[in-house]
Coordinates of C-alpha atoms in Angstrom, one line a residue:
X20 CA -60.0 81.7 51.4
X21 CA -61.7 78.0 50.2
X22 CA -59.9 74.5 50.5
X23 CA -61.4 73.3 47.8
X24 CA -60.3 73.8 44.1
X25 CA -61.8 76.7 42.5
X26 CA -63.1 77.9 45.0
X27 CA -66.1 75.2 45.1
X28 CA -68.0 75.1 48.7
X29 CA -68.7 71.4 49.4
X30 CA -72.6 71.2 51.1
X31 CA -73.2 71.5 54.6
X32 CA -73.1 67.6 56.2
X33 CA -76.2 66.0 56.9
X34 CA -77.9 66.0 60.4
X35 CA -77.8 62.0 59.9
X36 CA -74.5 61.7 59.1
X37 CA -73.5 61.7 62.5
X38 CA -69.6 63.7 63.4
X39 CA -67.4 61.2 61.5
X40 CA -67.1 63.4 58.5
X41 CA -66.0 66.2 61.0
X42 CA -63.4 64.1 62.9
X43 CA -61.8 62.8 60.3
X44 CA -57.9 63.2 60.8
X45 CA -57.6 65.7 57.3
X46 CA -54.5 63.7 56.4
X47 CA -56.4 60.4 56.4
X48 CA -57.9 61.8 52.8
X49 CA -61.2 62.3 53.6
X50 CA -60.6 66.2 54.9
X51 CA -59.5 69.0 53.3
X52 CA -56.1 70.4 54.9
X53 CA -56.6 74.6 54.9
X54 CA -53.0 74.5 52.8
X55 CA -54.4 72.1 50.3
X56 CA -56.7 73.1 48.0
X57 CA -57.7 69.7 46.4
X58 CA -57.8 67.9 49.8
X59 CA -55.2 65.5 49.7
X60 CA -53.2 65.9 52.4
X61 CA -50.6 63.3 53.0
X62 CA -51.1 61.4 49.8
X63 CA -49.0 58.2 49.1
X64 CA -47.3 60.1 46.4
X65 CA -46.7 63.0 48.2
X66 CA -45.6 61.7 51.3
X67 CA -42.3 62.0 52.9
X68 CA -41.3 64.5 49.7
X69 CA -40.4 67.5 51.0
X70 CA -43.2 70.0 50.1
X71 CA -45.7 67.3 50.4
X72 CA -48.9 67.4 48.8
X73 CA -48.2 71.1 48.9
X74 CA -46.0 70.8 46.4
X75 CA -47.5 69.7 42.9
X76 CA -44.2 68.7 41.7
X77 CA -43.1 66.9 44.9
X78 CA -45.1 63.6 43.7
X79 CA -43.3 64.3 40.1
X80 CA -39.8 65.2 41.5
X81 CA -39.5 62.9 44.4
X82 CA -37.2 64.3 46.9
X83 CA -35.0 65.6 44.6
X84 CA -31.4 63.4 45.7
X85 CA -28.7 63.5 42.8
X86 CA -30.2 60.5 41.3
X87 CA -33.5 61.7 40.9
X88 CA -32.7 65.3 40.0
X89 CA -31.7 64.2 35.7
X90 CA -35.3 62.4 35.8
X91 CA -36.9 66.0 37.9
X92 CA -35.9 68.1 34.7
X93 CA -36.4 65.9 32.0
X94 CA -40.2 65.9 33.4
X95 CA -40.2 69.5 34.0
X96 CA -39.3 69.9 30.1
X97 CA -42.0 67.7 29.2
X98 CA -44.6 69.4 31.2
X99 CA -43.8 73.1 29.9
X100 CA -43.5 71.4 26.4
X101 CA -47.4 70.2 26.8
X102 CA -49.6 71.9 24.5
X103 CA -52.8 69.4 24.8
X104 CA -56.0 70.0 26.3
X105 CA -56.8 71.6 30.3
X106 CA -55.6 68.6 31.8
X107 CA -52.0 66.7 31.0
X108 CA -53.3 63.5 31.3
X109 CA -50.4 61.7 30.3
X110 CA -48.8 63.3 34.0
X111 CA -52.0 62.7 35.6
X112 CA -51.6 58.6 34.4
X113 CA -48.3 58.6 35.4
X114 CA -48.9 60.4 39.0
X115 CA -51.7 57.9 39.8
X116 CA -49.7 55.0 38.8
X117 CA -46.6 56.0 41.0
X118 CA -49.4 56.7 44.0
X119 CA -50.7 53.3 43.7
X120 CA -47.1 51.3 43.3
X121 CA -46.9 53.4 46.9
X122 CA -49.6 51.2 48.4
X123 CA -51.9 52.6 50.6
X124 CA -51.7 54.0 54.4
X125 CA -52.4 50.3 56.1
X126 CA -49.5 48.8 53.6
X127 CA -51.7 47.1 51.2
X128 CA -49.8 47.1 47.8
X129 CA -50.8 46.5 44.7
X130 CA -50.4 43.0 43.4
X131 CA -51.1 41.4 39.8
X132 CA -54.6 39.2 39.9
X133 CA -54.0 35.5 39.8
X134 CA -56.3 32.8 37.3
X135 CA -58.0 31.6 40.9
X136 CA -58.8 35.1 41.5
X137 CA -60.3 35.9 38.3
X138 CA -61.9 32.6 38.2
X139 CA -64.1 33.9 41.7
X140 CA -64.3 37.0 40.8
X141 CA -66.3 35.9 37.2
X142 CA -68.2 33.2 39.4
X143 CA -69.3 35.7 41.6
X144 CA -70.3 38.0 39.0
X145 CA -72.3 35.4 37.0
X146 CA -73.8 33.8 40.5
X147 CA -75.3 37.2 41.3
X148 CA -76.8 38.0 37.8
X149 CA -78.7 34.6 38.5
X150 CA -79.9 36.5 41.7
X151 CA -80.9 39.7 40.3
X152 CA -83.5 38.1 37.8
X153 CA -85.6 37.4 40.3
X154 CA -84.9 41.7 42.0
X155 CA -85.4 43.5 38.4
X156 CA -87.0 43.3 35.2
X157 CA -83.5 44.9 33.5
X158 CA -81.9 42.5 32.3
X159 CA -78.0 41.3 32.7
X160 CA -75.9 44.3 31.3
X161 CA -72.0 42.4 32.1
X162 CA -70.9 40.6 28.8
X163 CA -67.5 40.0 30.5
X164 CA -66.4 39.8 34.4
X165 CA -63.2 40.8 35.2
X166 CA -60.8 41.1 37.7
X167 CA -58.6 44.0 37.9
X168 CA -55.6 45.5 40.2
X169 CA -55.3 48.8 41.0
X170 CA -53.1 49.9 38.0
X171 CA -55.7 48.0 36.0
X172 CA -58.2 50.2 37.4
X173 CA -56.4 53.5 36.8
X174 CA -55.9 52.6 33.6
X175 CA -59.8 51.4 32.4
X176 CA -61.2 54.5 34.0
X177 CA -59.0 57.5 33.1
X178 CA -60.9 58.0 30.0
X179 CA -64.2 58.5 31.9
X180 CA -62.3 60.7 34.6
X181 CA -61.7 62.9 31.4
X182 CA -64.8 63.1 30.1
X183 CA -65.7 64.2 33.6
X184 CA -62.9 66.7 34.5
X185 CA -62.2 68.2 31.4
X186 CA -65.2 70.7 31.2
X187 CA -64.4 71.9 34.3
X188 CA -60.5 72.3 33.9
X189 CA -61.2 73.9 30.4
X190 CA -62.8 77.0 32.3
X191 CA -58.8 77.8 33.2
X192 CA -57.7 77.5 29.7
X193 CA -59.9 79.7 28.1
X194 CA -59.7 82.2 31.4
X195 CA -56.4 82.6 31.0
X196 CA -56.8 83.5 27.4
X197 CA -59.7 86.1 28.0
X198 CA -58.0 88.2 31.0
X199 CA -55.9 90.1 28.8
X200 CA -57.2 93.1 26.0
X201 CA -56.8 91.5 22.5
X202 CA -54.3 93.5 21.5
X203 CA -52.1 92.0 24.2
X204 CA -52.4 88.6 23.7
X205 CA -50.3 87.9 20.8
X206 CA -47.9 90.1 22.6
X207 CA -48.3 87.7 25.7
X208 CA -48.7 84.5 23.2
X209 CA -45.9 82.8 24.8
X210 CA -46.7 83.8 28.9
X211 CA -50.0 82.3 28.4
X212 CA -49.1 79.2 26.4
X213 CA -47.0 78.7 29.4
X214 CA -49.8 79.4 32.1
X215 CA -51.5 76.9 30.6
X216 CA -48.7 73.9 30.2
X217 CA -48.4 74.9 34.0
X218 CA -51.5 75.2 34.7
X219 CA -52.6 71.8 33.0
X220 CA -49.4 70.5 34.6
X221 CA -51.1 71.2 37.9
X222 CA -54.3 69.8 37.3
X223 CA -52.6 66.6 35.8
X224 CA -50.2 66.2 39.0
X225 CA -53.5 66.6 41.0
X226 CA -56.1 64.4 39.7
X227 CA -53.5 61.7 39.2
X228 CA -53.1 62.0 42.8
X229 CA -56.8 61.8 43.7
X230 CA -57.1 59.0 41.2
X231 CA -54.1 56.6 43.0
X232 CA -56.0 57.4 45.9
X233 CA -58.9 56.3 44.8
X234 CA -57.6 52.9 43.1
X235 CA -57.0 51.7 46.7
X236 CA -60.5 51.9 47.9
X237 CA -62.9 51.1 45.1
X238 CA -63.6 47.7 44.6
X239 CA -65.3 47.8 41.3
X240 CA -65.9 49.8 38.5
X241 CA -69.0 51.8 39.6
X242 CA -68.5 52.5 43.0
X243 CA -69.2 56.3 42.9
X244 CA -72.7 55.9 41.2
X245 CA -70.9 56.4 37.8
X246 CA -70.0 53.7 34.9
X247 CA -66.0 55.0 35.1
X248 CA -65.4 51.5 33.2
X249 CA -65.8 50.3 29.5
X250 CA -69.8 49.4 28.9
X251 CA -70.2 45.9 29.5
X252 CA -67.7 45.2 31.6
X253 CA -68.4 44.6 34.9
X254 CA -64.6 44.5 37.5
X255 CA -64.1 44.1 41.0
X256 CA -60.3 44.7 42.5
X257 CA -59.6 41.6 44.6
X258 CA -56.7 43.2 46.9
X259 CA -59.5 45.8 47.7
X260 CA -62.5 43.9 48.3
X261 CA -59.7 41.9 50.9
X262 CA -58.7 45.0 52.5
X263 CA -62.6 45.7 52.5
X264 CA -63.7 42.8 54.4
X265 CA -60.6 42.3 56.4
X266 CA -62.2 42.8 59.9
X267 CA -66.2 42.2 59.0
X268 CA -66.0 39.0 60.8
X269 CA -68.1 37.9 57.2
X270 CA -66.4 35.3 55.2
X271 CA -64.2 36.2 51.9
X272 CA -66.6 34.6 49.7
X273 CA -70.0 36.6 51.0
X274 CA -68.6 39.9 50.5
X275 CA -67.3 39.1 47.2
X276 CA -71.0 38.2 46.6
X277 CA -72.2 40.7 47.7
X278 CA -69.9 43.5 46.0
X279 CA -70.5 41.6 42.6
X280 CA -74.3 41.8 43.1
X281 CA -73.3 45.8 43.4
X282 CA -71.7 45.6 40.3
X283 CA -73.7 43.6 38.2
X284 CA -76.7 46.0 39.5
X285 CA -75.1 48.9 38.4
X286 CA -73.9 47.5 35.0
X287 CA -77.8 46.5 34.3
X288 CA -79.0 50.3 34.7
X289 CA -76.6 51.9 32.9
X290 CA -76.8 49.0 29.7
X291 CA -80.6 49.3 29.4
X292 CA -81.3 52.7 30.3
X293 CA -79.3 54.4 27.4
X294 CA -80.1 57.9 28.3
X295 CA -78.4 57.6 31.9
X296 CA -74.8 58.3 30.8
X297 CA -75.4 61.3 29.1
X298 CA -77.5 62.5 31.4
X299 CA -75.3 62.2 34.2
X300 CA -72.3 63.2 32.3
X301 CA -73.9 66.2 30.9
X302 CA -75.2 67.2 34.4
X303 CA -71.7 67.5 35.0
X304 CA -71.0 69.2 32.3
X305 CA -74.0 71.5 32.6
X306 CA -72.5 72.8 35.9
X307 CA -69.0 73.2 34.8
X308 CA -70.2 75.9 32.3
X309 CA -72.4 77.6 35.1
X310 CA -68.6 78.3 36.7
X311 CA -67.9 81.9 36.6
X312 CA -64.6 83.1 36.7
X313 CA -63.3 86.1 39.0
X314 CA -61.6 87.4 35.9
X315 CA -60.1 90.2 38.2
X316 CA -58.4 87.9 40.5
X317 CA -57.3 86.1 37.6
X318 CA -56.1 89.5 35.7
X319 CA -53.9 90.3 38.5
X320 CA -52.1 86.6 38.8
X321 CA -51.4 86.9 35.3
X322 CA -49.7 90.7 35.7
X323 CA -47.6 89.5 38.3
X324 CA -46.7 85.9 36.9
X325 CA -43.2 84.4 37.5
X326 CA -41.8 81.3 35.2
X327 CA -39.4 81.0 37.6
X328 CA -42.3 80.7 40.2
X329 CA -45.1 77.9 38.8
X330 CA -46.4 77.3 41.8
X331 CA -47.8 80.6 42.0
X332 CA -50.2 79.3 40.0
X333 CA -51.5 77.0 42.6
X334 CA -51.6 79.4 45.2
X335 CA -53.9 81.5 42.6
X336 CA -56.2 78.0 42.4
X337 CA -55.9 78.3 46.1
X338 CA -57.1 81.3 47.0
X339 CA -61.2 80.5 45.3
X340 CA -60.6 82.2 41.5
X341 CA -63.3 80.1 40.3
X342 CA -67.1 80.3 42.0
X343 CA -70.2 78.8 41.2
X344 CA -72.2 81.2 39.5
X345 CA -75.6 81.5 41.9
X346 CA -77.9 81.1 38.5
X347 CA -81.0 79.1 38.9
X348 CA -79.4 77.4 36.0
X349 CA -76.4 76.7 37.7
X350 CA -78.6 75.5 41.0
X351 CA -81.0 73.2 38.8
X352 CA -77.8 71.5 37.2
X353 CA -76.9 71.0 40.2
X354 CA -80.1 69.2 42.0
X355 CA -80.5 67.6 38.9
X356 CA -76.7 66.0 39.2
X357 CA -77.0 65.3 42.8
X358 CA -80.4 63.3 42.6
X359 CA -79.8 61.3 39.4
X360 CA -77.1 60.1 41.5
X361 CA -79.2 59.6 44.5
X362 CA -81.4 57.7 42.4
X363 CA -79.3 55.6 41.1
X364 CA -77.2 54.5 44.3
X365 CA -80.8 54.0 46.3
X366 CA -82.3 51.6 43.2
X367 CA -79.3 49.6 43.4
X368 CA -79.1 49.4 47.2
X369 CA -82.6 48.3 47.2
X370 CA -82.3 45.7 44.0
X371 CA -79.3 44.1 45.8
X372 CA -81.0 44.3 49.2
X373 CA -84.0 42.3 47.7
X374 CA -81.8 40.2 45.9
X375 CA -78.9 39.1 49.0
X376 CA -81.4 38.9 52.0
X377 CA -83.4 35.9 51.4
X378 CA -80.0 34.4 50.7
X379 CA -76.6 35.7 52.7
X380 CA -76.9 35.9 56.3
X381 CA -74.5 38.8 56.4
X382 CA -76.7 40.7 53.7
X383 CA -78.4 43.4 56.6
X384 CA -74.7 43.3 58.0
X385 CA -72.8 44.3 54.7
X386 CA -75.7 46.7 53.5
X387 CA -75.5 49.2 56.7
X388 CA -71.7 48.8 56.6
X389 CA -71.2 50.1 53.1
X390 CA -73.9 52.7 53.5
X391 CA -71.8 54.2 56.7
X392 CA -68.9 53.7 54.1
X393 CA -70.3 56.5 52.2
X394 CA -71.7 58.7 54.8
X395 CA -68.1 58.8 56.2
X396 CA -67.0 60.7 53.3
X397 CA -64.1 58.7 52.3
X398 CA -61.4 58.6 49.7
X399 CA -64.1 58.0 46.7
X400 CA -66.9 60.5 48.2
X401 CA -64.1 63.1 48.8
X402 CA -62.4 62.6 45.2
X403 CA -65.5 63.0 43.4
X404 CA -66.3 66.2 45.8
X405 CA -62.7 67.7 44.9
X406 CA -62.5 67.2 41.2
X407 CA -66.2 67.6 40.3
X408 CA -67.4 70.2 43.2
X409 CA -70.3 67.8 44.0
X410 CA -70.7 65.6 47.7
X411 CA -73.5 63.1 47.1
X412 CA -75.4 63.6 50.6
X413 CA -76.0 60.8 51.9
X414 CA -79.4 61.2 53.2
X415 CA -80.9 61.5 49.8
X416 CA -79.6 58.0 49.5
X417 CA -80.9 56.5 52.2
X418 CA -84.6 58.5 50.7
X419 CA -83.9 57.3 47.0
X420 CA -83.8 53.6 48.6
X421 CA -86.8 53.8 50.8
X422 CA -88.9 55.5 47.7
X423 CA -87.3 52.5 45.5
X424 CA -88.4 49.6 47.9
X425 CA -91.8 51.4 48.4
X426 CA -92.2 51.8 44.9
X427 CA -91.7 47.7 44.7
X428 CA -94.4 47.2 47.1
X429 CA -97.0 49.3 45.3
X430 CA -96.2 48.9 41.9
X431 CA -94.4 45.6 41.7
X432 CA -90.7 45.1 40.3
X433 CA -91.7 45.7 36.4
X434 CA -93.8 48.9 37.7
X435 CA -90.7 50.2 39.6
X436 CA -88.0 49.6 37.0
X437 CA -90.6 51.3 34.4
X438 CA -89.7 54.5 35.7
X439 CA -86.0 54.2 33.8
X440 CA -88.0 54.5 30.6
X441 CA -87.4 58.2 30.4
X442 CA -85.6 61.0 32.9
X443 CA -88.9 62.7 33.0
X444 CA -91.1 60.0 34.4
X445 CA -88.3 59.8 37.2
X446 CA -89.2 61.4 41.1
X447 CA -87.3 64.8 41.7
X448 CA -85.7 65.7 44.4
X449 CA -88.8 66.9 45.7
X450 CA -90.4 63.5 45.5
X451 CA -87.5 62.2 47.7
X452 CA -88.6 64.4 50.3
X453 CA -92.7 63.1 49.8
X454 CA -92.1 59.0 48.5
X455 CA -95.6 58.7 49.6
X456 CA -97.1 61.1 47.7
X457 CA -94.7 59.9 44.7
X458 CA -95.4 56.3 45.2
X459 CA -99.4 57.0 45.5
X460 CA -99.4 59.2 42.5
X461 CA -102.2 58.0 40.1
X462 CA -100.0 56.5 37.5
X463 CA -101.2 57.3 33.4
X464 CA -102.5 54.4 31.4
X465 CA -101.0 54.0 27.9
X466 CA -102.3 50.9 27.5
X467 CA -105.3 52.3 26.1
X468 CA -104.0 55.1 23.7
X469 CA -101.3 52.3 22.9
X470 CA -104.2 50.0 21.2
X471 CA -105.7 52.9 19.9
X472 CA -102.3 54.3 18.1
X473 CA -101.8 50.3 17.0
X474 CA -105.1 50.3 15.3
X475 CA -104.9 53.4 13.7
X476 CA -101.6 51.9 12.0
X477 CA -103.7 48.5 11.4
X478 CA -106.2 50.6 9.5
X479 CA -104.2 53.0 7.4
X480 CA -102.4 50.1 5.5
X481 CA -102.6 50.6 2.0
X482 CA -104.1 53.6 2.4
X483 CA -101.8 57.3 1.2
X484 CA -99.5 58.2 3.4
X485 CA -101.5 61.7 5.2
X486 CA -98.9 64.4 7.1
X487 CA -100.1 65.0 10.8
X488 CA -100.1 68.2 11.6
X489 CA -100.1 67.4 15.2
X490 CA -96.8 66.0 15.4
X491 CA -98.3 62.6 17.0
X492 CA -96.2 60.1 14.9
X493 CA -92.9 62.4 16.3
X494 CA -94.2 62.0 20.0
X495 CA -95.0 58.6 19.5
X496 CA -91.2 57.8 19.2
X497 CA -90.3 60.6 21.8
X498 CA -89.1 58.3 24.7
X499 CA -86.2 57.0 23.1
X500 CA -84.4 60.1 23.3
X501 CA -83.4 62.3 26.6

């Protein structure tokens, strides 16, 4: 039987890693509980409910007391009444707000952001641009800094968390339409259009969950190596970055600093490399579709399906009905997800690295403590592991960064960041394993066949416009596009 939705296997831990990711108490949030299948045991919304988190309408329902109970069904009539897409994101919103209005485990709540916060947080963020013009040739990608709480972060990321999820929840939807013969299904219409309110009820209460969780870790926008935030905007959560720093012995300021530089890092690569949010997201995407569904398994929970039971439906999810299909398409979308995100968590570890040590004393300090941040696997490693199927390993990190920083040795900062030009001229996952032999690689000269293309140009001015049949003018313009 898996723990994790869908049946996704989570990969093996890293050597390096050390045991933390297997000691972790599994109601801390970054285990899987075995009754659990999305690993959230002990949630704040769940907790203290009755059926817990392994009940999807216990962080809905509350613990159902006369007072709640007129609220209880009005909610369970909305979610049958859902006819949208694989996900009811409108429960999914309201879950994740009502997790974070919980606080989190240590107490922390959630608090509105004050003008003397906001005012630090957009010093910060401009301070560290300053720095990072000296650590890359990209330039500034923040128009605006801003300051956000944890319902503010829930709210400006939810749209990305869609874009992310959906693909991968609509594989239920159109399952659940394709288990029975043809001439059934108008017969069943109304069975399956329930399934699937229930079924996108489920995935809403879930994520929502995972997503509250979340909001009381992250401290910025693209803490899990993706841009979850509008473009342009770069965020940090002061209650967060508090709770972050609370027993670093560092002072406030310096890890706000320091988490900016993060930030405005991140929002450089993902403004001025135009193909990296597609690429990313469609690496998602890509592996979503290589799903494959066990269509028997799924036959049989439909023959035997109770309305008066939905949470059969969640012991289907439960019980793996969903595998990764073992295609080498499905295993190249994969590699090719986990090491653009590799790549980009290891060029902004070493861009900030270069940037904060000549200037913070606590700059090795903060660096090793938010690398052994992610190689515990918490809330943010284990939500994007549950919803997505993916567990960025942290030893291909640590590799990206050490290619990165090699990289700037040989080839200088403009040489390094000229890699981001196009996905093809960046190192595999191969190359993480051999950064020498990347980093040594004779590079190719354009220079030359640039001057030659410009005087061709030069010369044919005035001159009749003559078809190539070579297709050079098209391949000239080739890098713009992925």
């Amino acid at each position: 039987m898996s723990d994790t939705p869908f049946g996704f296997g989570l990969p093996p831990e890293e050597p390096d890693d050390g045991d933390e990711g297997k000691k972790k108490d599994p109601q801390s949030g970054g285990g899987q509980g075995p009754a659990n299948p999305f690993g959230f045991g002990g949630l704040p919304g769940a907790g203290g409910m009755g059926g817990g988190a392994d009940n999807p309408f216990a962080a809905m329902f509350g613990s159902l007391n006369p007072t709640d109970l007129g609220a209880a069904f009005q909610q369970l009539g909305q979610m049958l009444s859902y006819e949208g897409g694989p996900v009811n994101w409108d429960m999914a919103k309201q879950i994740a707000r009502q997790t974070v209005s919980q606080g989190t485990a240590d107490g922390t709540k959630d608090a509105s952001v004050g003008a003397a916060e906001r005012t630090a947080v957009q010093e910060a963020v401009r301070l560290a641009d300053l720095w990072l013009d000296d650590a890359t040739s990209l330039p500034s990608g923040a128009s605006t800094a801003v300051a956000w709480s944890r319902a503010e972060w829930v709210e400006a990321t939810l749209p990305a968390w869609q874009e992310l999820v959906d693909p991968v929840a609509e594989r239920v939807g159109t399952a659940m339409g394709d288990v029975l013969p043809e001439e059934m299904q108008a017969m069943a219409g109304p069975l399956i259009g329930m399934m699937r309110s229930m079924g996108g009820a489920m995935f809403g209460t879930q994520i929502g969950q995972a997503v509250g969780v979340l909001a009381g870790e992250v401290v910025g926008s693209t803490d899990i190596g993706l841009p979850l935030g509008p473009a342009g905007k770069a965020a940090l959560l002061p209650v967060n970055i508090e709770a972050f720093g609370k027993d670093l012995g560092v002072p406030k300021e310096e890890v706000r600093l320091y988490l900016a530089l993060r930030e405005a890092a991140h929002q450089r690569l993902f403004a001025h490399v135009p193909w990296l949010r597609s690429h990313l997201f469609g690496a998602v995407d890509g592996y979503a579709r290589g799903i494959k569904v066990d269509t028997a398994k799924l036959e049989d929970v439909v023959g035997q399906f109770d309305p008066q039971n939905p949470e059969q439906l969640q012991d289907a999810l439960q019980q793996g009905m969903f595998q990764p299909e073992d295609t080498p398409e499905q295993k190249a979308a994969l590699a090719r997800l986990e090491t653009a995100l590799a790549l980009v968590e290891g060029w902004v570890d070493a861009v900030v690295h270069a940037a904060a040590k000549p200037r913070l004393s606590s700059a090795d300090a903060l660096r090793e403590t938010l690398r052994r941040r992610r190689a515990s696997g918490g809330p943010a490693e284990q939500t994007f592991a549950t919803l997505i199927g993916l567990e960025l390993r942290p030893r291909r990190l640590r590799d990206a960064s050490r290619l990165w920083a090699s990289l700037t040795d040989a080839r200088g900062v403009d040489g390094r960041d000229a890699l981001w030009a196009h996905p093809d001229m960046l190192p595999t996952a191969h190359d993480l394993d051999d950064p020498d032999g990347f980093v040594h690689r004779e590079q190719i000269d354009f220079s030359e066949l640039d001057k030659m293309l410009g005087e061709a140009a030069g010369g044919s001015a005035g001159k009749p416009d003559l078809k190539k049949d070579d297709g050079s003018e098209d391949d000239s313009k080739g890098d713009d596009t992925e």
